[in-house]
PDB file of C-alpha atoms in Angstrom:
ATOM      1  CA  GLY G   1      20.173   4.106  -8.414  1.00 78.00           C
ATOM      2  CA  GLU G   2      19.245   0.603  -7.392  1.00 84.00           C
ATOM      3  CA  ASN G   3      17.132  -1.565  -9.696  1.00 91.00           C
ATOM      4  CA  VAL G   4      15.548  -4.804  -8.490  1.00 95.00           C
ATOM      5  CA  GLU G   5      14.042  -7.329 -10.872  1.00 96.00           C
ATOM      6  CA  GLN G   6      11.844 -10.157  -9.635  1.00 97.00           C
ATOM      7  CA  HIS G   7      10.755 -13.384 -11.351  1.00 97.00           C
ATOM      8  CA  PRO G   8       8.345 -14.939 -11.949  1.00 97.00           C
ATOM      9  CA  SER G   9       5.485 -12.459 -11.782  1.00 96.00           C
ATOM     10  CA  THR G  10       3.022 -15.277 -11.102  1.00 97.00           C
ATOM     11  CA  LEU G  11       3.624 -18.737  -9.695  1.00 98.00           C
ATOM     12  CA  SER G  12       1.135 -21.517  -9.220  1.00 98.00           C
ATOM     13  CA  VAL G  13       2.026 -24.631  -7.197  1.00 98.00           C
ATOM     14  CA  GLN G  14       0.233 -27.570  -5.662  1.00 98.00           C
ATOM     15  CA  GLU G  15      -0.089 -27.684  -1.918  1.00 97.00           C
ATOM     16  CA  GLY G  16       2.959 -29.400  -0.467  1.00 97.00           C
ATOM     17  CA  ASP G  17       5.254 -28.445  -3.332  1.00 97.00           C
ATOM     18  CA  SER G  18       8.109 -25.955  -3.049  1.00 98.00           C
ATOM     19  CA  ALA G  19       8.087 -22.435  -4.473  1.00 98.00           C
ATOM     20  CA  VAL G  20      11.118 -20.393  -5.491  1.00 98.00           C
ATOM     21  CA  ILE G  21      11.134 -16.677  -6.281  1.00 98.00           C
ATOM     22  CA  LYS G  22      14.253 -14.987  -7.623  1.00 98.00           C
ATOM     23  CA  CYS G  23      15.476 -11.413  -7.557  1.00 98.00           C
ATOM     24  CA  THR G  24      18.467  -9.623  -9.001  1.00 97.00           C
ATOM     25  CA  TYR G  25      19.800  -6.242  -7.959  1.00 96.00           C
ATOM     26  CA  SER G  26      22.099  -3.777  -9.643  1.00 93.00           C
ATOM     27  CA  ASP G  27      23.856  -1.831  -6.869  1.00 90.00           C
ATOM     28  CA  SER G  28      26.800  -3.767  -5.477  1.00 89.00           C
ATOM     29  CA  ALA G  29      26.678  -1.516  -2.389  1.00 87.00           C
ATOM     30  CA  SER G  30      23.293  -2.945  -1.354  1.00 90.00           C
ATOM     31  CA  ASN G  31      23.650  -4.925   1.843  1.00 90.00           C
ATOM     32  CA  TYR G  32      20.156  -5.598   3.161  1.00 92.00           C
ATOM     33  CA  PHE G  33      17.594  -7.792   1.413  1.00 96.00           C
ATOM     34  CA  PRO G  34      14.139  -8.235   2.948  1.00 96.00           C
ATOM     35  CA  TRP G  35      11.175 -10.203   1.662  1.00 98.00           C
ATOM     36  CA  TYR G  36       7.628  -9.031   2.245  1.00 97.00           C
ATOM     37  CA  LYS G  37       4.338 -10.880   1.970  1.00 97.00           C
ATOM     38  CA  GLN G  38       1.189  -8.987   1.123  1.00 96.00           C
ATOM     39  CA  GLU G  39      -2.144 -10.729   1.450  1.00 95.00           C
ATOM     40  CA  LEU G  40      -5.125  -9.349  -0.406  1.00 91.00           C
ATOM     41  CA  GLY G  41      -6.264  -6.067   1.111  1.00 89.00           C
ATOM     42  CA  LYS G  42      -3.559  -6.058   3.754  1.00 93.00           C
ATOM     43  CA  ARG G  43      -0.288  -4.274   4.345  1.00 95.00           C
ATOM     44  CA  PRO G  44       3.062  -5.790   3.332  1.00 96.00           C
ATOM     45  CA  GLN G  45       4.689  -7.651   6.201  1.00 96.00           C
ATOM     46  CA  LEU G  46       8.265  -8.813   6.569  1.00 96.00           C
ATOM     47  CA  ILE G  47       8.676 -12.576   6.431  1.00 97.00           C
ATOM     48  CA  ILE G  48      12.457 -12.891   6.325  1.00 97.00           C
ATOM     49  CA  ASP G  49      15.507 -10.758   5.633  1.00 96.00           C
ATOM     50  CA  ILE G  50      19.188 -11.306   5.011  1.00 95.00           C
ATOM     51  CA  ARG G  51      22.262  -9.136   5.227  1.00 91.00           C
ATOM     52  CA  SER G  52      25.219  -9.248   2.901  1.00 85.00           C
ATOM     53  CA  ASN G  53      27.522 -10.917   5.394  1.00 85.00           C
ATOM     54  CA  VAL G  54      25.343 -14.047   5.339  1.00 84.00           C
ATOM     55  CA  GLY G  55      24.770 -16.457   2.452  1.00 91.00           C
ATOM     56  CA  GLU G  56      21.648 -18.216   3.669  1.00 95.00           C
ATOM     57  CA  LYS G  57      19.011 -17.840   6.342  1.00 95.00           C
ATOM     58  CA  LYS G  58      16.156 -20.150   7.324  1.00 96.00           C
ATOM     59  CA  ASP G  59      13.000 -19.723   9.349  1.00 94.00           C
ATOM     60  CA  GLN G  60      10.892 -22.880   9.465  1.00 96.00           C
ATOM     61  CA  ARG G  61       9.543 -23.425   5.935  1.00 97.00           C
ATOM     62  CA  ILE G  62      11.074 -20.243   4.549  1.00 98.00           C
ATOM     63  CA  ALA G  63      14.668 -19.706   3.461  1.00 98.00           C
ATOM     64  CA  VAL G  64      16.522 -16.994   1.627  1.00 98.00           C
ATOM     65  CA  THR G  65      19.837 -17.356  -0.196  1.00 97.00           C
ATOM     66  CA  LEU G  66      22.118 -14.556  -1.322  1.00 96.00           C
ATOM     67  CA  ASN G  67      24.820 -14.598  -3.977  1.00 95.00           C
ATOM     68  CA  LYS G  68      26.668 -11.306  -3.721  1.00 93.00           C
ATOM     69  CA  THR G  69      28.963 -12.032  -6.634  1.00 94.00           C
ATOM     70  CA  ALA G  70      26.079 -12.623  -8.997  1.00 95.00           C
ATOM     71  CA  LYS G  71      23.918  -9.996  -7.261  1.00 95.00           C
ATOM     72  CA  HIS G  72      20.915 -12.194  -6.855  1.00 96.00           C
ATOM     73  CA  PHE G  73      18.887 -13.560  -3.973  1.00 97.00           C
ATOM     74  CA  SER G  74      16.060 -16.049  -3.775  1.00 98.00           C
ATOM     75  CA  LEU G  75      13.143 -16.973  -1.540  1.00 98.00           C
ATOM     76  CA  HIS G  76      12.399 -20.641  -1.004  1.00 98.00           C
ATOM     77  CA  ILE G  77       9.145 -21.833   0.522  1.00 98.00           C
ATOM     78  CA  THR G  78       8.869 -25.550   1.224  1.00 97.00           C
ATOM     79  CA  GLU G  79       5.736 -27.590   1.911  1.00 98.00           C
ATOM     80  CA  THR G  80       3.519 -24.811   0.643  1.00 98.00           C
ATOM     81  CA  GLN G  81       0.074 -24.348   2.171  1.00 97.00           C
ATOM     82  CA  PRO G  82      -2.987 -22.497   0.853  1.00 96.00           C
ATOM     83  CA  GLU G  83      -2.351 -19.705   3.378  1.00 96.00           C
ATOM     84  CA  ASP G  84       0.963 -19.022   1.630  1.00 97.00           C
ATOM     85  CA  SER G  85      -1.053 -17.631  -1.286  1.00 97.00           C
ATOM     86  CA  ALA G  86      -0.196 -13.918  -1.494  1.00 97.00           C
ATOM     87  CA  VAL G  87       1.991 -11.438  -3.341  1.00 96.00           C
ATOM     88  CA  TYR G  88       5.647 -11.577  -2.358  1.00 97.00           C
ATOM     89  CA  PHE G  89       8.023  -8.661  -2.803  1.00 97.00           C
ATOM     90  CA  CYS G  90      11.789  -8.689  -2.602  1.00 97.00           C
ATOM     91  CA  ALA G  91      13.695  -5.504  -1.849  1.00 96.00           C
ATOM     92  CA  ALA G  92      17.214  -4.195  -1.528  1.00 93.00           C
ATOM     93  CA  SER G  93      18.808  -1.304   0.282  1.00 88.00           C
ATOM     94  CA  GLY G  94      22.295  -0.135   1.053  1.00 76.00           C
ATOM     95  CA  SER G  95      24.003   2.430   3.188  1.00 64.00           C
ATOM     96  CA  ASN G  96      24.691   4.556   0.127  1.00 63.00           C
ATOM     97  CA  ALA G  97      20.979   5.229  -0.209  1.00 57.00           C
ATOM     98  CA  GLY G  98      20.210   5.601   3.472  1.00 63.00           C
ATOM     99  CA  ASN G  99      16.978   3.868   4.270  1.00 64.00           C
ATOM    100  CA  MET G 100      15.703   3.705   0.728  1.00 82.00           C
ATOM    101  CA  LEU G 101      14.211   0.296  -0.028  1.00 89.00           C
ATOM    102  CA  THR G 102      13.869  -0.550  -3.699  1.00 91.00           C
ATOM    103  CA  PHE G 103      11.271  -3.234  -4.354  1.00 94.00           C
ATOM    104  CA  GLY G 104      10.945  -5.817  -7.060  1.00 95.00           C
ATOM    105  CA  GLY G 105       7.746  -5.972  -9.086  1.00 94.00           C
ATOM    106  CA  GLY G 106       6.191  -8.704  -6.954  1.00 96.00           C
ATOM    107  CA  THR G 107       5.252 -12.359  -7.437  1.00 97.00           C
ATOM    108  CA  ARG G 108       1.699 -13.566  -7.067  1.00 96.00           C
ATOM    109  CA  LEU G 109       1.922 -17.029  -5.519  1.00 97.00           C
ATOM    110  CA  MET G 110      -1.112 -19.278  -5.736  1.00 97.00           C
ATOM    111  CA  VAL G 111      -1.112 -22.532  -3.789  1.00 97.00           C
ATOM    112  CA  LYS G 112      -3.754 -24.943  -5.018  1.00 96.00           C
ATOM    113  CA  PRO G 113      -5.216 -27.281  -2.397  1.00 92.00           C
TER     114      PRO G 113
ATOM    115  CA  LYS R   1       3.518  -0.842  20.823  1.00 68.00           C
ATOM    116  CA  ALA R   2       1.150   0.796  18.384  1.00 82.00           C
ATOM    117  CA  GLY R   3       1.815   0.136  14.712  1.00 94.00           C
ATOM    118  CA  VAL R   4       2.112   2.581  11.843  1.00 97.00           C
ATOM    119  CA  THR R   5      -1.102   4.532  11.426  1.00 97.00           C
ATOM    120  CA  GLN R   6      -2.239   6.158   8.223  1.00 98.00           C
ATOM    121  CA  THR R   7      -5.186   8.479   7.824  1.00 97.00           C
ATOM    122  CA  PRO R   8      -7.536   8.628   6.132  1.00 97.00           C
ATOM    123  CA  ARG R   9      -8.019   5.059   4.921  1.00 97.00           C
ATOM    124  CA  TYR R  10     -10.004   6.048   1.857  1.00 97.00           C
ATOM    125  CA  LEU R  11     -10.263   9.227  -0.185  1.00 97.00           C
ATOM    126  CA  ILE R  12     -12.154  10.197  -3.298  1.00 98.00           C
ATOM    127  CA  LYS R  13     -11.007  13.372  -5.003  1.00 98.00           C
ATOM    128  CA  THR R  14     -11.700  15.148  -8.270  1.00 98.00           C
ATOM    129  CA  ARG R  15      -9.081  15.838 -10.914  1.00 98.00           C
ATOM    130  CA  GLY R  16      -7.279  19.086 -10.249  1.00 98.00           C
ATOM    131  CA  GLN R  17      -7.799  18.999  -6.498  1.00 98.00           C
ATOM    132  CA  GLN R  18      -5.055  18.458  -3.968  1.00 98.00           C
ATOM    133  CA  VAL R  19      -4.840  15.956  -1.148  1.00 98.00           C
ATOM    134  CA  THR R  20      -2.872  15.484   2.068  1.00 98.00           C
ATOM    135  CA  LEU R  21      -2.196  12.073   3.587  1.00 98.00           C
ATOM    136  CA  SER R  22      -0.897  11.484   7.088  1.00 98.00           C
ATOM    137  CA  CYS R  23       1.362   8.844   8.605  1.00 98.00           C
ATOM    138  CA  SER R  24       2.202   8.315  12.270  1.00 98.00           C
ATOM    139  CA  PRO R  25       5.209   6.012  12.666  1.00 97.00           C
ATOM    140  CA  ILE R  26       5.918   3.557  15.428  1.00 97.00           C
ATOM    141  CA  SER R  27       7.077   5.362  18.542  1.00 95.00           C
ATOM    142  CA  GLY R  28      10.819   5.876  18.420  1.00 92.00           C
ATOM    143  CA  HIS R  29      11.117   5.415  14.660  1.00 93.00           C
ATOM    144  CA  ARG R  30      12.570   8.494  13.036  1.00 91.00           C
ATOM    145  CA  SER R  31      12.552   7.272   9.437  1.00 92.00           C
ATOM    146  CA  VAL R  32       9.363   7.415   7.392  1.00 95.00           C
ATOM    147  CA  SER R  33       9.130   6.377   3.753  1.00 95.00           C
ATOM    148  CA  TRP R  34       6.236   6.678   1.330  1.00 97.00           C
ATOM    149  CA  TYR R  35       5.347   4.300  -1.489  1.00 97.00           C
ATOM    150  CA  GLN R  36       2.760   4.298  -4.238  1.00 97.00           C
ATOM    151  CA  GLN R  37       1.238   0.915  -5.007  1.00 96.00           C
ATOM    152  CA  THR R  38      -0.661   0.265  -8.205  1.00 92.00           C
ATOM    153  CA  PRO R  39      -1.651  -3.107  -9.692  1.00 82.00           C
ATOM    154  CA  GLY R  40       0.737  -2.873 -12.610  1.00 71.00           C
ATOM    155  CA  GLN R  41       3.647  -1.017 -11.011  1.00 73.00           C
ATOM    156  CA  GLY R  42       4.215  -2.687  -7.685  1.00 85.00           C
ATOM    157  CA  LEU R  43       5.670  -0.573  -4.880  1.00 93.00           C
ATOM    158  CA  GLN R  44       7.161   2.652  -6.182  1.00 93.00           C
ATOM    159  CA  PHE R  45       9.309   4.697  -3.805  1.00 93.00           C
ATOM    160  CA  LEU R  46       8.184   8.302  -3.357  1.00 95.00           C
ATOM    161  CA  PHE R  47      10.428   9.756  -0.654  1.00 92.00           C
ATOM    162  CA  GLU R  48      11.986   9.131   2.718  1.00 93.00           C
ATOM    163  CA  TYR R  49      12.268  11.455   5.680  1.00 93.00           C
ATOM    164  CA  PHE R  50      14.570  11.204   8.640  1.00 91.00           C
ATOM    165  CA  SER R  51      14.598  13.699  11.495  1.00 90.00           C
ATOM    166  CA  GLU R  52      12.521  16.176   9.488  1.00 93.00           C
ATOM    167  CA  THR R  53      14.867  16.050   6.474  1.00 92.00           C
ATOM    168  CA  GLN R  54      14.115  14.479   3.112  1.00 92.00           C
ATOM    169  CA  ARG R  55      16.889  11.952   2.643  1.00 88.00           C
ATOM    170  CA  ASN R  56      15.839  10.277  -0.589  1.00 87.00           C
ATOM    171  CA  LYS R  57      13.399  11.014  -3.362  1.00 90.00           C
ATOM    172  CA  GLY R  58      11.967   8.749  -6.011  1.00 91.00           C
ATOM    173  CA  ASN R  59      11.193   9.519  -9.611  1.00 91.00           C
ATOM    174  CA  PHE R  60       7.878  11.306  -9.217  1.00 95.00           C
ATOM    175  CA  PRO R  61       6.824  14.743 -10.478  1.00 96.00           C
ATOM    176  CA  GLY R  62       7.023  17.821  -8.268  1.00 96.00           C
ATOM    177  CA  ARG R  63       3.265  17.576  -7.623  1.00 97.00           C
ATOM    178  CA  PHE R  64       4.194  14.995  -5.000  1.00 98.00           C
ATOM    179  CA  SER R  65       5.712  16.474  -1.865  1.00 97.00           C
ATOM    180  CA  GLY R  66       6.076  15.613   1.756  1.00 97.00           C
ATOM    181  CA  ARG R  67       7.297  16.715   5.102  1.00 97.00           C
ATOM    182  CA  GLN R  68       8.068  15.372   8.523  1.00 97.00           C
ATOM    183  CA  PHE R  69       7.374  16.972  11.851  1.00 96.00           C
ATOM    184  CA  SER R  70       9.461  17.011  15.006  1.00 95.00           C
ATOM    185  CA  ASN R  71       7.395  14.130  16.447  1.00 94.00           C
ATOM    186  CA  SER R  72       8.292  12.060  13.319  1.00 95.00           C
ATOM    187  CA  ARG R  73       4.754  12.157  11.938  1.00 97.00           C
ATOM    188  CA  SER R  74       4.816  12.666   8.210  1.00 98.00           C
ATOM    189  CA  GLU R  75       2.474  14.035   5.608  1.00 98.00           C
ATOM    190  CA  MET R  76       2.512  13.751   1.860  1.00 98.00           C
ATOM    191  CA  ASN R  77       0.721  16.108  -0.447  1.00 98.00           C
ATOM    192  CA  VAL R  78      -0.335  15.641  -4.032  1.00 98.00           C
ATOM    193  CA  SER R  79      -1.408  18.746  -5.923  1.00 96.00           C
ATOM    194  CA  THR R  80      -3.321  19.039  -9.195  1.00 97.00           C
ATOM    195  CA  LEU R  81      -4.527  15.453  -8.992  1.00 98.00           C
ATOM    196  CA  GLU R  82      -4.633  13.341 -12.127  1.00 98.00           C
ATOM    197  CA  LEU R  83      -6.580  10.161 -12.797  1.00 97.00           C
ATOM    198  CA  GLY R  84      -3.297   8.240 -12.813  1.00 95.00           C
ATOM    199  CA  ASP R  85      -2.660   9.209  -9.195  1.00 97.00           C
ATOM    200  CA  SER R  86      -5.324   6.737  -8.119  1.00 97.00           C
ATOM    201  CA  ALA R  87      -3.430   4.203  -6.019  1.00 97.00           C
ATOM    202  CA  LEU R  88      -2.785   2.817  -2.583  1.00 97.00           C
ATOM    203  CA  TYR R  89      -0.310   5.030  -0.751  1.00 98.00           C
ATOM    204  CA  LEU R  90       1.698   3.224   1.892  1.00 98.00           C
ATOM    205  CA  CYS R  91       4.030   4.618   4.460  1.00 97.00           C
ATOM    206  CA  ALA R  92       6.608   2.642   6.364  1.00 96.00           C
ATOM    207  CA  SER R  93       8.689   3.458   9.406  1.00 95.00           C
ATOM    208  CA  ARG R  94      12.055   2.067  10.438  1.00 92.00           C
ATOM    209  CA  ALA R  95      14.127   2.354  13.569  1.00 89.00           C
ATOM    210  CA  HIS R  96      17.504   2.198  11.856  1.00 81.00           C
ATOM    211  CA  THR R  97      19.089   1.739   8.461  1.00 77.00           C
ATOM    212  CA  ASN R  98      18.772  -1.801   7.159  1.00 80.00           C
ATOM    213  CA  THR R  99      16.185  -2.944   9.644  1.00 86.00           C
ATOM    214  CA  GLU R 100      12.598  -4.015   9.186  1.00 90.00           C
ATOM    215  CA  ALA R 101      10.269  -1.511   7.586  1.00 93.00           C
ATOM    216  CA  PHE R 102       6.821  -1.572   9.201  1.00 96.00           C
ATOM    217  CA  PHE R 103       4.018  -0.596   6.875  1.00 97.00           C
ATOM    218  CA  GLY R 104       0.789   1.177   7.632  1.00 97.00           C
ATOM    219  CA  GLN R 105      -2.562  -0.006   6.265  1.00 97.00           C
ATOM    220  CA  GLY R 106      -2.358   2.541   3.502  1.00 97.00           C
ATOM    221  CA  THR R 107      -4.595   5.255   2.130  1.00 98.00           C
ATOM    222  CA  ARG R 108      -6.540   4.324  -0.959  1.00 97.00           C
ATOM    223  CA  LEU R 109      -6.884   7.393  -3.136  1.00 98.00           C
ATOM    224  CA  THR R 110      -9.353   7.424  -5.993  1.00 97.00           C
ATOM    225  CA  VAL R 111      -9.282  10.342  -8.413  1.00 97.00           C
ATOM    226  CA  VAL R 112     -12.422  10.811 -10.487  1.00 97.00           C
TER     227      VAL R 112
END
């Protein structure tokens, strides 16, 4: 089955700096890669996703890049703000596994004002 | 459109008991997945149902089971509860393969 590894597990940055979270996946058939943000005590919510036919996607201060050959994808957050502090999860799924989303272990991002 | 609803929000059970959790997906979503979230283990996949059929199953013991009804509502059951089953149980619904999964607020289960 799919295995997703996520690094780092914790990340501390100063407000205004950039943050990068990296994930690798094992199943070359995976073709959908979402990122979720989970604030303390709340449900995970999708912040951005990318499909395997695209190498990069941006949404304001958030971007995701995908390298299918190397089987890794990354989340980039620029101009970080204190409200970006949360746990971020990457995930992967592919048509071979139906709707099964396999999540990485999560990254706790702390943005210091 | 109403979001994913999970009931109850909180549960306290004793070791050895069983528990049933409920999830109502977004209207029109036929896929419902269940995840166990613990501080050290992240989001662990339990199972996924689509049109009343279990399509995928994670690596959990047989004490964990689920089902889906014709209206897409899903239940998961945990029998013979153990202390280690204490966790936040999240369900998520999706409209189609490889689209956004919408999570419910979760049910926090505490086993004492």
